[in-house]
Amino acid sequence: MKSLFSSESVTEGHPDKVCDKISDAILDAHLKEDPESRVACETLVKTGAVVLAGEITSRANVDYQDVVRNALKEIGYDVSTGFDYATCAVINMLSKQSPDISQGVTAGHGDFNQREQGAGDQGLMFGYATNETPELMPLPILLAQKLTRRLTEVRKNVASHNVPWLRPDGKSQVAVMYNNDRAVGLENVVLAAHHSDDVTTKDLREELEWRVIRSVCGDLVTLDTKFYINATGRFVLGGPVADAGLTGRKIIVDTYGGKGRHGGGAFSGKDPSKVDRSAAYAARYIAKNIVAAGLADECEVQLAYCIGLAEPTSIRCDLKNGNVDAEKLSEAIYDIFPVKPGDIIKHFGLKNPKGWSYYDTAAGGHFGREQFPWERTDKVDELRGYF
């Protein structure tokens, strides 16, 4: 039976992703000086202004103006784009974290007075993995993310690609054709690329078809695959000048592209005491190792928490073509994987990132990229030995 599944992604210069990048740059700056920082930073961007809001408690001395402007400069927003990192206003509305929340998170405090760190909020998080790709990610979102990362690479590496007319904003969308759950090709690819006024639509479409789409999608492109590149014919006005951006509005882009479920919590700008982020990483880690161990073709893990409690209030694991006892698998998850907030933070080094940064996670997807510690498959042998 044939079917289609589509996923989308956006570049680091999309207004919402700009906000994610700024929020995570601020998180990185605080953790660098004070690993115990509690950070919940939201960002809004619109023509000529960046607004910071949220709650931060930290011993770090962070120059927010400097962090914001450096992030915008690295993304590529300068005077040529209409949104200039050097002259935009930076409005700071950050305050300290509520002590009522803090006492529930800090070990030895709160109503339960437990010795372990409690969850920073209630909520439910999902992790997903499938053997559809070597990265154990769904193919549609994997391709969509690769397209936006490639578009950014082509834009920034002018010496190699000679496309100086590209600008930071952009989007991708991929429709994968399946036959009996096996990918057989691409129905269509959508690409929107922010550009200057000195390139023709014809030249832009030709360059991006070969430099981006065919470079990423390869043999999955068939004679019947349709390309929709800058379908309106013009994308000169882009970024925060054209559209407001907010932190946390691209949660499906950040995760599995609509394949599998989502608990609703965003990631960027949140320190790892917030289980919205850290437990979502743990759930992906669990699901990925289960699939990598050959225990199922697909795995979806749900973790749920109550603010102030260390133990999850529930763990659920759903398998497709699984070959293990579900009850025993639940026992294995408790025995093998970190599921308490403090254990998750320690296991992945989330207070002291090594070889990666939260800023790195904020565009291009939080999953399916081997640079992040939750993508390791180092529990495969333990899992196999359990059964």
Short mmCIF file of C-alpha atoms in Angstrom, two decimals:
data_model
loop_
_atom_site.label_atom_id
_atom_site.label_comp_id
_atom_site.label_asym_id
_atom_site.label_seq_id
_atom_site.Cartn_x
_atom_site.Cartn_y
_atom_site.Cartn_z
CA MET A 1 0.00 0.00 0.00
CA LYS A 2 1.37 3.42 -0.96
CA SER A 3 1.25 6.42 1.36
CA LEU A 4 2.89 9.83 1.88
CA PHE A 5 4.36 11.43 4.97
CA SER A 6 5.67 15.01 5.07
CA SER A 7 7.90 16.86 7.53
CA GLU A 8 9.27 20.38 7.56
CA SER A 9 12.25 22.25 8.95
CA VAL A 10 13.49 25.84 9.16
CA THR A 11 16.95 27.42 9.04
CA GLU A 12 18.73 29.12 11.90
CA GLY A 13 17.69 32.45 10.37
CA HIS A 14 13.96 31.78 10.59
CA PRO A 15 12.57 34.27 13.17
CA ASP A 16 11.47 31.53 15.59
CA LYS A 17 14.84 29.80 15.34
CA VAL A 18 16.65 33.10 15.86
CA CYS A 19 14.81 33.26 19.19
CA ASP A 20 15.74 29.67 20.05
CA LYS A 21 19.39 30.42 19.25
CA ILE A 22 19.45 33.57 21.38
CA SER A 23 17.71 31.84 24.33
CA ASP A 24 20.19 28.95 24.22
CA ALA A 25 23.16 31.31 23.82
CA ILE A 26 22.05 32.96 27.06
CA LEU A 27 21.72 29.54 28.72
CA ASP A 28 25.25 28.60 27.59
CA ALA A 29 26.66 31.87 28.94
CA HIS A 30 25.15 31.26 32.37
CA LEU A 31 26.17 27.60 32.62
CA LYS A 32 29.74 28.45 31.60
CA GLU A 33 30.19 30.59 34.73
CA ASP A 34 27.70 28.86 37.03
CA PRO A 35 26.67 25.27 36.23
CA GLU A 36 23.93 25.50 38.87
CA SER A 37 22.16 28.31 37.03
CA ARG A 38 18.39 28.08 36.74
CA VAL A 39 17.43 29.51 33.37
CA ALA A 40 14.09 29.93 31.63
CA CYS A 41 14.73 32.50 28.93
CA GLU A 42 12.20 33.45 26.26
CA THR A 43 13.03 35.68 23.31
CA LEU A 44 10.88 37.70 20.93
CA VAL A 45 12.20 39.35 17.76
CA LYS A 46 10.57 41.80 15.41
CA THR A 47 11.78 44.65 13.23
CA GLY A 48 14.59 46.47 15.05
CA ALA A 49 14.16 44.82 18.44
CA VAL A 50 14.96 41.77 20.57
CA VAL A 51 12.96 41.28 23.79
CA LEU A 52 14.21 38.95 26.54
CA ALA A 53 11.76 37.69 29.16
CA GLY A 54 11.63 34.91 31.71
CA GLU A 55 13.29 33.90 34.95
CA ILE A 56 17.00 33.38 35.66
CA THR A 57 18.73 32.71 38.98
CA SER A 58 22.49 32.53 38.61
CA ARG A 59 25.81 33.65 40.04
CA ALA A 60 27.05 34.33 36.50
CA ASN A 61 27.56 37.87 35.29
CA VAL A 62 26.25 37.81 31.72
CA ASP A 63 26.30 40.72 29.30
CA TYR A 64 22.97 40.12 27.56
CA GLN A 65 23.57 42.79 24.95
CA ASP A 66 26.81 41.11 23.94
CA VAL A 67 25.34 37.60 23.86
CA VAL A 68 22.35 38.68 21.75
CA ARG A 69 24.39 40.66 19.25
CA ASN A 70 27.00 37.91 18.84
CA ALA A 71 24.27 35.34 18.18
CA LEU A 72 22.61 37.56 15.56
CA LYS A 73 25.97 38.26 13.92
CA GLU A 74 26.86 34.54 13.76
CA ILE A 75 23.47 33.74 12.21
CA GLY A 76 24.04 36.43 9.59
CA TYR A 77 21.72 39.30 10.44
CA ASP A 78 23.52 42.52 9.52
CA VAL A 79 22.59 45.78 7.85
CA SER A 80 22.15 44.07 4.46
CA THR A 81 19.20 42.03 5.79
CA GLY A 82 17.21 44.90 7.29
CA PHE A 83 17.72 43.49 10.80
CA ASP A 84 21.14 44.58 12.03
CA TYR A 85 22.86 42.88 14.95
CA ALA A 86 24.82 46.07 15.69
CA THR A 87 21.94 48.54 15.93
CA CYS A 88 18.82 46.61 16.99
CA ALA A 89 17.37 47.34 20.41
CA VAL A 90 17.82 44.71 23.14
CA ILE A 91 15.12 44.94 25.80
CA ASN A 92 15.75 42.96 29.00
CA MET A 93 12.70 41.85 31.01
CA LEU A 94 14.32 38.92 32.84
CA SER A 95 13.72 38.33 36.57
CA LYS A 96 14.69 35.69 39.15
CA GLN A 97 13.14 32.23 39.41
CA SER A 98 10.28 31.91 41.88
CA PRO A 99 11.51 30.47 45.22
CA ASP A 100 8.38 28.29 45.28
CA ILE A 101 9.64 26.51 42.17
CA SER A 102 13.26 26.46 43.32
CA GLN A 103 12.51 24.66 46.60
CA GLY A 104 10.81 21.84 44.75
CA VAL A 105 13.78 21.30 42.48
CA THR A 106 16.70 21.62 44.90
CA ALA A 107 17.68 18.43 46.72
CA GLY A 108 16.74 18.48 50.41
CA HIS A 109 14.09 21.19 50.00
CA GLY A 110 10.39 21.30 49.23
CA ASP A 111 7.42 19.43 50.66
CA PHE A 112 8.94 16.01 50.10
CA ASN A 113 12.40 17.06 51.41
CA GLN A 114 14.01 14.33 49.32
CA ARG A 115 17.74 13.93 48.94
CA GLU A 116 17.55 13.89 45.17
CA GLN A 117 16.84 16.72 42.76
CA GLY A 118 13.18 16.99 41.86
CA ALA A 119 11.67 17.68 38.45
CA GLY A 120 11.45 21.36 37.57
CA ASP A 121 7.85 21.05 36.44
CA GLN A 122 5.09 18.57 35.82
CA GLY A 123 4.64 17.29 32.29
CA LEU A 124 5.09 14.45 29.86
CA MET A 125 7.85 13.92 27.34
CA PHE A 126 8.16 11.53 24.41
CA GLY A 127 11.15 9.94 22.74
CA TYR A 128 11.05 8.10 19.42
CA ALA A 129 13.30 5.99 17.23
CA THR A 130 12.87 3.93 14.07
CA ASN A 131 15.21 1.70 12.06
CA GLU A 132 14.10 3.48 8.89
CA THR A 133 17.46 5.32 8.70
CA PRO A 134 20.99 4.73 10.06
CA GLU A 135 20.42 7.66 12.44
CA LEU A 136 17.32 5.82 13.73
CA MET A 137 15.22 8.85 12.81
CA PRO A 138 12.16 9.15 10.55
CA LEU A 139 13.31 9.82 6.99
CA PRO A 140 11.06 12.86 6.30
CA ILE A 141 12.34 14.98 9.22
CA LEU A 142 15.90 13.77 8.69
CA LEU A 143 15.84 15.01 5.09
CA ALA A 144 14.07 18.26 6.00
CA GLN A 145 16.70 19.00 8.65
CA LYS A 146 19.55 18.15 6.31
CA LEU A 147 18.10 20.48 3.68
CA THR A 148 18.01 23.46 6.02
CA ARG A 149 21.49 22.74 7.37
CA ARG A 150 22.75 22.43 3.79
CA LEU A 151 21.06 25.70 2.83
CA THR A 152 22.84 27.41 5.73
CA GLU A 153 26.16 25.80 4.79
CA VAL A 154 25.84 26.97 1.17
CA ARG A 155 24.96 30.49 2.32
CA LYS A 156 27.85 30.81 4.74
CA ASN A 157 30.51 29.16 2.57
CA VAL A 158 30.49 31.74 -0.22
CA ALA A 159 34.04 30.85 -1.27
CA SER A 160 32.97 27.32 -2.21
CA HIS A 161 29.47 27.94 -3.50
CA ASN A 162 29.48 31.53 -4.81
CA VAL A 163 25.88 32.35 -3.91
CA PRO A 164 26.33 35.71 -2.12
CA TRP A 165 22.65 36.52 -2.64
CA LEU A 166 21.43 34.03 -0.03
CA ARG A 167 20.13 35.45 3.28
CA PRO A 168 19.55 33.71 6.67
CA ASP A 169 15.82 32.90 6.62
CA GLY A 170 14.59 29.69 5.00
CA LYS A 171 12.36 26.62 5.20
CA SER A 172 12.16 23.11 3.80
CA GLN A 173 9.49 20.44 3.47
CA VAL A 174 9.73 16.89 2.19
CA ALA A 175 6.99 14.45 1.19
CA VAL A 176 8.30 10.87 1.26
CA MET A 177 6.49 8.18 -0.71
CA TYR A 178 6.18 4.84 1.08
CA ASN A 179 5.22 1.45 -0.28
CA ASN A 180 4.31 -0.99 2.51
CA ASP A 181 6.15 1.24 5.01
CA ARG A 182 9.34 1.31 2.91
CA ALA A 183 10.52 4.64 1.46
CA VAL A 184 10.62 4.42 -2.35
CA GLY A 185 11.17 8.05 -3.32
CA LEU A 186 10.15 11.66 -2.84
CA GLU A 187 6.79 12.96 -4.01
CA ASN A 188 7.93 16.57 -3.67
CA VAL A 189 10.46 18.86 -2.03
CA VAL A 190 9.63 22.41 -0.93
CA LEU A 191 12.43 24.92 -0.35
CA ALA A 192 12.07 28.59 0.56
CA ALA A 193 15.29 30.62 0.57
CA HIS A 194 15.60 34.23 1.70
CA HIS A 195 17.63 36.19 -0.87
CA SER A 196 18.80 39.62 -1.93
CA ASP A 197 17.18 41.52 -4.77
CA ASP A 198 20.02 40.96 -7.24
CA VAL A 199 19.33 37.35 -8.26
CA THR A 200 16.73 36.11 -10.72
CA THR A 201 14.20 33.50 -9.67
CA LYS A 202 15.43 31.26 -12.50
CA ASP A 203 19.06 31.38 -11.34
CA LEU A 204 18.09 30.86 -7.70
CA ARG A 205 15.99 27.81 -8.50
CA GLU A 206 18.68 26.22 -10.65
CA GLU A 207 21.43 26.81 -8.08
CA LEU A 208 19.42 25.53 -5.11
CA GLU A 209 18.09 22.49 -6.93
CA TRP A 210 21.64 21.22 -7.50
CA ARG A 211 23.55 22.69 -4.56
CA VAL A 212 20.94 21.86 -1.92
CA ILE A 213 18.12 19.50 -2.92
CA ARG A 214 19.92 17.00 -5.11
CA SER A 215 23.02 17.17 -2.92
CA VAL A 216 20.98 16.07 0.12
CA CYS A 217 18.29 13.84 -1.35
CA GLY A 218 20.37 11.93 -3.91
CA ASP A 219 18.76 8.77 -5.30
CA LEU A 220 15.49 9.43 -3.50
CA VAL A 221 14.77 12.05 -6.16
CA THR A 222 12.92 10.34 -9.02
CA LEU A 223 11.79 11.52 -12.44
CA ASP A 224 8.39 12.23 -10.89
CA THR A 225 9.65 14.25 -7.91
CA LYS A 226 8.37 17.82 -7.98
CA PHE A 227 10.48 20.75 -6.74
CA TYR A 228 8.84 23.87 -5.34
CA ILE A 229 11.65 26.38 -4.82
CA ASN A 230 10.54 29.86 -3.66
CA ALA A 231 7.07 29.07 -4.89
CA THR A 232 5.85 32.69 -4.62
CA GLY A 233 8.69 33.76 -6.92
CA ARG A 234 10.21 36.21 -4.41
CA PHE A 235 11.58 36.06 -0.84
CA VAL A 236 13.52 39.31 -0.44
CA LEU A 237 11.75 40.50 2.70
CA GLY A 238 12.57 37.89 5.34
CA GLY A 239 13.65 37.29 8.91
CA PRO A 240 12.33 39.40 11.80
CA VAL A 241 11.52 42.26 9.42
CA ALA A 242 8.89 40.12 7.70
CA ASP A 243 7.66 38.02 10.62
CA ALA A 244 7.80 38.05 14.41
CA GLY A 245 9.70 35.24 16.10
CA LEU A 246 9.25 33.55 19.49
CA THR A 247 11.18 30.94 21.42
CA GLY A 248 9.61 27.48 21.41
CA ARG A 249 7.33 27.70 18.38
CA LYS A 250 9.09 24.98 16.37
CA ILE A 251 8.73 21.98 18.69
CA ILE A 252 7.82 19.53 15.88
CA VAL A 253 10.73 20.78 13.77
CA ASP A 254 12.98 20.24 16.82
CA THR A 255 11.92 16.62 17.32
CA TYR A 256 10.50 14.04 14.91
CA GLY A 257 8.61 16.03 12.29
CA GLY A 258 5.20 14.82 13.38
CA LYS A 259 6.14 11.13 13.53
CA GLY A 260 5.51 9.99 17.05
CA ARG A 261 3.84 12.10 19.71
CA HIS A 262 4.95 15.28 21.49
CA GLY A 263 4.28 16.30 25.09
CA GLY A 264 4.05 20.00 24.18
CA GLY A 265 7.07 21.38 26.03
CA ALA A 266 9.70 23.38 24.16
CA PHE A 267 13.44 22.97 24.73
CA SER A 268 15.42 26.14 24.05
CA GLY A 269 16.29 28.59 26.80
CA LYS A 270 15.69 26.02 29.55
CA ASP A 271 18.37 24.68 31.88
CA PRO A 272 18.40 20.88 32.37
CA SER A 273 16.44 20.99 35.63
CA LYS A 274 13.47 21.54 33.31
CA VAL A 275 12.33 18.04 32.34
CA ASP A 276 10.69 19.47 29.22
CA ARG A 277 14.21 19.36 27.86
CA SER A 278 16.29 16.86 29.82
CA ALA A 279 13.64 14.12 30.01
CA ALA A 280 12.90 14.47 26.28
CA TYR A 281 16.59 13.80 25.69
CA ALA A 282 16.44 10.80 28.01
CA ALA A 283 13.34 9.43 26.27
CA ARG A 284 15.07 9.64 22.88
CA TYR A 285 18.13 7.91 24.36
CA ILE A 286 16.01 5.05 25.66
CA ALA A 287 14.04 4.64 22.43
CA LYS A 288 17.16 4.80 20.27
CA ASN A 289 19.00 2.14 22.26
CA ILE A 290 15.98 -0.18 22.18
CA VAL A 291 15.79 0.04 18.38
CA ALA A 292 19.58 -0.16 18.01
CA ALA A 293 19.53 -3.35 20.10
CA GLY A 294 17.14 -4.91 17.57
CA LEU A 295 14.33 -5.24 20.09
CA ALA A 296 11.84 -3.46 17.80
CA ASP A 297 11.57 -1.68 14.45
CA GLU A 298 10.10 1.40 16.11
CA CYS A 299 9.95 2.54 19.71
CA GLU A 300 8.14 5.40 21.44
CA VAL A 301 8.85 6.15 25.10
CA GLN A 302 6.78 8.39 27.36
CA LEU A 303 8.13 9.79 30.63
CA ALA A 304 5.87 11.80 32.98
CA TYR A 305 6.85 13.88 36.03
CA CYS A 306 5.47 15.86 38.95
CA ILE A 307 7.21 19.05 40.05
CA GLY A 308 9.45 18.44 43.04
CA LEU A 309 9.57 14.64 42.66
CA ALA A 310 12.60 12.77 41.38
CA GLU A 311 10.90 9.54 40.32
CA PRO A 312 8.83 9.68 37.11
CA THR A 313 5.13 9.37 37.80
CA SER A 314 4.89 6.98 34.84
CA ILE A 315 6.93 5.32 32.12
CA ARG A 316 5.38 3.85 28.98
CA CYS A 317 7.08 2.11 26.07
CA ASP A 318 5.29 1.29 22.79
CA LEU A 319 6.96 -0.97 20.21
CA LYS A 320 6.31 -1.80 16.58
CA ASN A 321 7.36 -5.33 15.62
CA GLY A 322 8.80 -5.76 19.09
CA ASN A 323 10.23 -9.11 20.12
CA VAL A 324 10.46 -8.70 23.92
CA ASP A 325 8.06 -8.88 26.85
CA ALA A 326 6.67 -5.39 27.56
CA GLU A 327 6.69 -5.81 31.35
CA LYS A 328 10.28 -6.98 31.36
CA LEU A 329 11.26 -4.10 29.07
CA SER A 330 9.79 -1.64 31.58
CA GLU A 331 11.97 -3.22 34.26
CA ALA A 332 14.99 -2.91 31.97
CA ILE A 333 14.36 0.79 31.44
CA TYR A 334 14.32 1.43 35.21
CA ASP A 335 17.44 -0.67 35.77
CA ILE A 336 19.56 0.49 32.80
CA PHE A 337 18.66 4.08 31.96
CA PRO A 338 18.73 7.39 33.84
CA VAL A 339 15.14 8.59 34.37
CA LYS A 340 15.43 10.82 37.47
CA PRO A 341 16.30 14.47 36.68
CA GLY A 342 19.56 14.41 38.63
CA ASP A 343 20.64 11.13 37.02
CA ILE A 344 19.79 12.38 33.52
CA ILE A 345 21.77 15.59 34.05
CA LYS A 346 24.79 13.70 35.35
CA HIS A 347 24.67 10.97 32.68
CA PHE A 348 24.69 13.40 29.76
CA GLY A 349 26.79 16.12 31.42
CA LEU A 350 24.00 18.62 30.84
CA LYS A 351 25.39 21.24 33.24
CA ASN A 352 28.85 21.11 31.67
CA PRO A 353 28.51 20.34 27.95
CA LYS A 354 31.69 18.92 26.42
CA GLY A 355 32.14 19.12 22.64
CA TRP A 356 28.68 20.60 22.11
CA SER A 357 26.59 23.52 23.31
CA TYR A 358 22.91 24.24 23.77
CA TYR A 359 23.30 26.88 21.07
CA ASP A 360 24.23 24.01 18.70
CA THR A 361 20.95 22.23 19.44
CA ALA A 362 18.77 25.23 18.67
CA ALA A 363 18.72 24.79 14.88
CA GLY A 364 19.02 21.68 12.75
CA GLY A 365 17.21 19.34 15.14
CA HIS A 366 17.89 18.07 18.65
CA PHE A 367 17.91 14.43 17.53
CA GLY A 368 19.67 12.35 14.89
CA ARG A 369 22.97 14.24 15.22
CA GLU A 370 25.79 12.21 16.73
CA GLN A 371 27.48 15.19 18.41
CA PHE A 372 24.94 15.08 21.24
CA PRO A 373 25.38 12.60 24.15
CA TRP A 374 21.75 11.42 24.15
CA GLU A 375 22.37 10.02 20.66
CA ARG A 376 24.81 7.38 21.95
CA THR A 377 23.83 3.72 21.63
CA ASP A 378 26.00 2.56 24.52
CA LYS A 379 23.26 0.58 26.29
CA VAL A 380 22.69 -1.93 23.50
CA ASP A 381 24.67 -4.76 25.09
CA GLU A 382 23.00 -4.29 28.48
CA LEU A 383 19.58 -4.38 26.85
CA ARG A 384 20.36 -7.53 24.87
CA GLY A 385 21.72 -9.17 28.00
CA TYR A 386 18.44 -8.48 29.79
CA PHE A 387 16.47 -10.81 27.51
#
